[in-house]
Amino acid sequence: MPRSLLLLIALVTVPVFEAKAARDTKATMAICRNAAIQAADRHGIPRGVLIAITQVETGTRRDDTFGAWPWTVNVAGKGDWFDSRAAALLHAQRALSRGQTSFDVGCFQLNYRWHGTHFASIDEMFEPGPSGDYAARFLKSLHAETGDWIKAAGFYHSRTQRHAARYRNLVLNAVNRIGGKTQPAPEMAAAVPDRKAVSHRAAAPLWPLRQLGALAGPAASNGQAGGVALNALRRSRGALVIAQPRS
């Protein structure tokens, strides 16, 4: 085949593949956004706050698009963004097989050690609907305590003030970036939670960590401040240490 013809084929097919990759990226990033919107509306939470949490936890840039990535796993402070749910699940299962139980998964980076008992399996923790509903109920319980959605977001991450304060700033910046609000619309605030949407062990106590006096947040209490994107930010700035003990 003449080289000129090969070049012509390349010039035609490469943009097609790039366009498809961009569409696939946007579709994957929409998974976390849609899960956050649905959970926020169900529980009367400002959409912008829950969307921002997914971006702070798993935000990444692919194909010139920034957004939350559902197939994200953080093991021992190392975050990985996988191309597929199957690859992310396999990574989490391998960590568990090695005896590691403190890892964060999915759009909302729920920690398996502390929250896994509320799901039927690790696979379900990657499911946007159940994980989004669980994260929303957890955030709402923190709002009941603080009276402020941004403060609640800080505690979603950590009870240690310096970690919570840093996380609050990241969430607020993300809310402003996406043009969101920190207060729910009146019709959202009046929404009644649909508990039928939660298929995983709804009878179990939702927040056992309060009773144990441990960290009340989706991240592990093993010295990690949690959140794949936040850890990446720490590495990029260099001045912050990933494994800081909570005191």
GROMACS .gro file of C-alpha atoms in nm:
model
  247
    1MET     CA    1   0.000   0.000   0.000
    2PRO     CA    2   0.144   0.340  -0.097
    3ARG     CA    3   0.271   0.552   0.192
    4SER     CA    4   0.056   0.842   0.076
    5LEU     CA    5  -0.255   0.628   0.114
    6LEU     CA    6  -0.148   0.512   0.460
    7LEU     CA    7  -0.097   0.874   0.560
    8LEU     CA    8  -0.440   0.966   0.429
    9ILE     CA    9  -0.602   0.683   0.626
   10ALA     CA   10  -0.420   0.796   0.939
   11LEU     CA   11  -0.532   1.154   0.891
   12VAL     CA   12  -0.894   1.039   0.863
   13THR     CA   13  -0.903   0.774   1.137
   14VAL     CA   14  -0.702   0.943   1.415
   15PRO     CA   15  -0.950   1.230   1.463
   16VAL     CA   16  -1.234   0.977   1.467
   17PHE     CA   17  -1.067   0.775   1.743
   18GLU     CA   18  -0.987   1.091   1.938
   19ALA     CA   19  -1.346   1.209   1.914
   20LYS     CA   20  -1.472   0.872   2.035
   21ALA     CA   21  -1.227   0.877   2.327
   22ALA     CA   22  -1.346   1.224   2.425
   23ARG     CA   23  -1.710   1.111   2.413
   24ASP     CA   24  -1.629   0.804   2.623
   25THR     CA   25  -1.445   1.020   2.877
   26LYS     CA   26  -1.736   1.261   2.912
   27ALA     CA   27  -1.980   0.973   2.946
   28THR     CA   28  -1.771   0.814   3.221
   29MET     CA   29  -1.733   1.143   3.408
   30ALA     CA   30  -2.108   1.194   3.386
   31ILE     CA   31  -2.157   0.881   3.598
   32CYS     CA   32  -2.035   1.050   3.918
   33ARG     CA   33  -2.207   1.378   3.836
   34ASN     CA   34  -2.542   1.211   3.775
   35ALA     CA   35  -2.511   0.999   4.090
   36ALA     CA   36  -2.434   1.312   4.294
   37ILE     CA   37  -2.729   1.503   4.146
   38GLN     CA   38  -2.974   1.220   4.207
   39ALA     CA   39  -2.856   1.164   4.565
   40ALA     CA   40  -2.852   1.537   4.639
   41ASP     CA   41  -3.206   1.585   4.512
   42ARG     CA   42  -3.328   1.283   4.705
   43HIS     CA   43  -3.190   1.405   5.035
   44GLY     CA   44  -3.225   1.781   5.004
   45ILE     CA   45  -2.854   1.853   4.962
   46PRO     CA   46  -2.718   2.131   4.739
   47ARG     CA   47  -2.621   1.968   4.412
   48GLY     CA   48  -2.304   2.173   4.389
   49VAL     CA   49  -2.171   2.046   4.721
   50LEU     CA   50  -2.208   1.677   4.642
   51ILE     CA   51  -2.076   1.719   4.287
   52ALA     CA   52  -1.780   1.912   4.428
   53ILE     CA   53  -1.703   1.631   4.672
   54THR     CA   54  -1.679   1.381   4.386
   55GLN     CA   55  -1.442   1.615   4.202
   56VAL     CA   56  -1.221   1.675   4.504
   57GLU     CA   57  -1.213   1.303   4.578
   58THR     CA   58  -1.157   1.163   4.229
   59GLY     CA   59  -1.109   1.457   3.993
   60THR     CA   60  -0.885   1.396   3.695
   61ARG     CA   61  -0.822   1.540   3.350
   62ARG     CA   62  -0.859   1.324   3.042
   63ASP     CA   63  -0.896   1.428   2.681
   64ASP     CA   64  -0.898   1.796   2.780
   65THR     CA   65  -1.191   1.735   3.014
   66PHE     CA   66  -1.185   1.758   3.394
   67GLY     CA   67  -1.428   1.563   3.608
   68ALA     CA   68  -1.480   1.299   3.871
   69TRP     CA   69  -1.380   0.945   3.775
   70PRO     CA   70  -1.591   0.654   3.907
   71TRP     CA   71  -1.327   0.384   3.861
   72THR     CA   72  -1.087   0.528   4.117
   73VAL     CA   73  -0.919   0.339   4.402
   74ASN     CA   74  -0.694   0.476   4.674
   75VAL     CA   75  -0.485   0.214   4.856
   76ALA     CA   76  -0.250   0.335   5.131
   77GLY     CA   77  -0.256   0.690   4.996
   78LYS     CA   78  -0.183   0.593   4.637
   79GLY     CA   79  -0.461   0.679   4.399
   80ASP     CA   80  -0.522   0.502   4.070
   81TRP     CA   81  -0.769   0.600   3.799
   82PHE     CA   82  -0.865   0.292   3.597
   83ASP     CA   83  -1.012   0.274   3.250
   84SER     CA   84  -1.289   0.037   3.355
   85ARG     CA   85  -1.493  -0.068   3.653
   86ALA     CA   86  -1.365  -0.424   3.618
   87ALA     CA   87  -1.002  -0.310   3.644
   88ALA     CA   88  -1.077  -0.093   3.947
   89LEU     CA   89  -1.266  -0.374   4.117
   90LEU     CA   90  -0.982  -0.618   4.054
   91HIS     CA   91  -0.733  -0.374   4.208
   92ALA     CA   92  -0.948  -0.337   4.520
   93GLN     CA   93  -1.002  -0.711   4.549
   94ARG     CA   94  -0.629  -0.775   4.521
   95ALA     CA   95  -0.566  -0.525   4.800
   96LEU     CA   96  -0.819  -0.708   5.016
   97SER     CA   97  -0.660  -1.044   4.936
   98ARG     CA   98  -0.330  -0.904   5.069
   99GLY     CA   99  -0.499  -0.822   5.396
  100GLN     CA  100  -0.544  -0.452   5.326
  101THR     CA  101  -0.887  -0.332   5.431
  102SER     CA  102  -0.830   0.043   5.439
  103PHE     CA  103  -0.887   0.160   5.083
  104ASP     CA  104  -1.123   0.408   4.922
  105VAL     CA  105  -1.331   0.331   4.615
  106GLY     CA  106  -1.570   0.488   4.368
  107CYS     CA  107  -1.707   0.834   4.302
  108PHE     CA  108  -1.735   0.922   4.671
  109GLN     CA  109  -1.419   0.741   4.786
  110LEU     CA  110  -1.591   0.543   5.060
  111ASN     CA  111  -1.347   0.353   5.276
  112TYR     CA  112  -1.395  -0.023   5.278
  113ARG     CA  113  -1.276  -0.073   5.636
  114TRP     CA  114  -1.520   0.173   5.786
  115HIS     CA  115  -1.813   0.160   5.546
  116GLY     CA  116  -1.789  -0.175   5.369
  117THR     CA  117  -2.031  -0.345   5.608
  118HIS     CA  118  -2.311  -0.130   5.467
  119PHE     CA  119  -2.270  -0.279   5.122
  120ALA     CA  120  -2.322  -0.631   4.995
  121SER     CA  121  -1.978  -0.635   4.831
  122ILE     CA  122  -1.689  -0.422   4.711
  123ASP     CA  123  -1.852  -0.429   4.371
  124GLU     CA  124  -2.161  -0.259   4.513
  125MET     CA  125  -1.943   0.015   4.661
  126PHE     CA  126  -1.850   0.105   4.303
  127GLU     CA  127  -2.220   0.124   4.212
  128PRO     CA  128  -2.296   0.497   4.171
  129GLY     CA  129  -2.654   0.477   4.300
  130PRO     CA  130  -2.604   0.301   4.635
  131SER     CA  131  -2.271   0.469   4.706
  132GLY     CA  132  -2.414   0.810   4.622
  133ASP     CA  133  -2.712   0.753   4.845
  134TYR     CA  134  -2.489   0.640   5.130
  135ALA     CA  135  -2.256   0.940   5.091
  136ALA     CA  136  -2.553   1.177   5.082
  137ARG     CA  137  -2.703   1.036   5.399
  138PHE     CA  138  -2.367   1.058   5.572
  139LEU     CA  139  -2.319   1.419   5.460
  140LYS     CA  140  -2.673   1.506   5.570
  141SER     CA  141  -2.607   1.366   5.918
  142LEU     CA  142  -2.299   1.590   5.939
  143HIS     CA  143  -2.506   1.889   5.827
  144ALA     CA  144  -2.750   1.818   6.107
  145GLU     CA  145  -2.454   1.845   6.341
  146THR     CA  146  -2.287   2.154   6.192
  147GLY     CA  147  -2.574   2.345   6.031
  148ASP     CA  148  -2.350   2.426   5.735
  149TRP     CA  149  -2.295   2.223   5.418
  150ILE     CA  150  -1.934   2.326   5.369
  151LYS     CA  151  -1.846   2.249   5.731
  152ALA     CA  152  -2.025   1.917   5.687
  153ALA     CA  153  -1.810   1.849   5.380
  154GLY     CA  154  -1.500   1.910   5.589
  155PHE     CA  155  -1.610   1.649   5.842
  156TYR     CA  156  -1.701   1.414   5.558
  157HIS     CA  157  -1.329   1.409   5.496
  158SER     CA  158  -1.180   1.428   5.846
  159ARG     CA  159  -1.246   1.524   6.207
  160THR     CA  160  -0.899   1.670   6.237
  161GLN     CA  161  -0.943   2.044   6.202
  162ARG     CA  162  -0.646   2.115   5.975
  163HIS     CA  163  -0.749   1.838   5.734
  164ALA     CA  164  -1.115   1.941   5.746
  165ALA     CA  165  -1.028   2.309   5.685
  166ARG     CA  166  -0.812   2.226   5.384
  167TYR     CA  167  -1.085   2.002   5.244
  168ARG     CA  168  -1.352   2.269   5.299
  169ASN     CA  169  -1.151   2.511   5.088
  170LEU     CA  170  -1.112   2.256   4.810
  171VAL     CA  171  -1.485   2.180   4.810
  172LEU     CA  172  -1.580   2.549   4.815
  173ASN     CA  173  -1.344   2.620   4.526
  174ALA     CA  174  -1.495   2.329   4.334
  175VAL     CA  175  -1.848   2.454   4.403
  176ASN     CA  176  -1.753   2.797   4.270
  177ARG     CA  177  -1.580   2.645   3.967
  178ILE     CA  178  -1.887   2.450   3.862
  179GLY     CA  179  -2.119   2.741   3.938
  180GLY     CA  180  -2.300   2.552   4.211
  181LYS     CA  181  -2.464   2.663   4.533
  182THR     CA  182  -2.408   2.574   4.896
  183GLN     CA  183  -2.778   2.586   4.983
  184PRO     CA  184  -3.046   2.355   4.839
  185ALA     CA  185  -3.336   2.486   4.636
  186PRO     CA  186  -3.662   2.504   4.838
  187GLU     CA  187  -3.810   2.205   4.655
  188MET     CA  188  -3.495   2.004   4.729
  189ALA     CA  189  -3.493   2.097   5.097
  190ALA     CA  190  -3.848   1.969   5.125
  191ALA     CA  191  -3.768   1.639   4.957
  192VAL     CA  192  -3.841   1.323   5.152
  193PRO     CA  193  -3.562   1.062   5.138
  194ASP     CA  194  -3.651   0.760   4.931
  195ARG     CA  195  -3.514   0.477   5.144
  196LYS     CA  196  -3.619   0.222   4.883
  197ALA     CA  197  -3.327   0.348   4.676
  198VAL     CA  198  -3.089   0.198   4.931
  199SER     CA  199  -3.055  -0.172   4.864
  200HIS     CA  200  -2.763  -0.242   5.093
  201ARG     CA  201  -2.809  -0.339   5.457
  202ALA     CA  202  -3.027  -0.045   5.547
  203ALA     CA  203  -3.107  -0.200   5.885
  204ALA     CA  204  -2.747  -0.170   6.006
  205PRO     CA  205  -2.644   0.141   6.204
  206LEU     CA  206  -2.539   0.396   5.947
  207TRP     CA  207  -2.257   0.560   6.138
  208PRO     CA  208  -2.095   0.306   6.372
  209LEU     CA  209  -1.781   0.521   6.387
  210ARG     CA  210  -1.953   0.768   6.614
  211GLN     CA  211  -2.002   0.493   6.870
  212LEU     CA  212  -1.640   0.385   6.838
  213GLY     CA  213  -1.510   0.738   6.872
  214ALA     CA  214  -1.311   0.698   6.553
  215LEU     CA  215  -1.284   0.922   6.254
  216ALA     CA  216  -1.621   1.017   6.111
  217GLY     CA  217  -1.541   1.036   5.745
  218PRO     CA  218  -1.509   0.822   5.435
  219ALA     CA  219  -1.131   0.811   5.459
  220ALA     CA  220  -0.942   0.565   5.676
  221SER     CA  221  -0.801   0.655   6.013
  222ASN     CA  222  -0.459   0.512   5.930
  223GLY     CA  223  -0.286   0.846   5.902
  224GLN     CA  224  -0.418   0.914   5.553
  225ALA     CA  225  -0.627   1.223   5.506
  226GLY     CA  226  -0.799   1.042   5.221
  227GLY     CA  227  -0.919   1.153   4.880
  228VAL     CA  228  -0.729   1.061   4.568
  229ALA     CA  229  -0.735   1.410   4.420
  230LEU     CA  230  -0.637   1.566   4.751
  231ASN     CA  231  -0.339   1.334   4.786
  232ALA     CA  232  -0.238   1.416   4.429
  233LEU     CA  233  -0.259   1.784   4.517
  234ARG     CA  234  -0.032   1.725   4.814
  235ARG     CA  235   0.222   1.547   4.600
  236SER     CA  236   0.216   1.826   4.341
  237ARG     CA  237   0.266   2.100   4.599
  238GLY     CA  238   0.541   1.910   4.774
  239ALA     CA  239   0.494   2.101   5.098
  240LEU     CA  240   0.231   1.867   5.230
  241VAL     CA  241   0.281   1.512   5.347
  242ILE     CA  242   0.037   1.241   5.244
  243ALA     CA  243   0.062   1.035   5.560
  244GLN     CA  244   0.003   1.279   5.840
  245PRO     CA  245  -0.115   1.136   6.172
  246ARG     CA  246  -0.449   1.258   6.294
  247SER     CA  247  -0.430   1.402   6.641
   0.00000   0.00000   0.00000
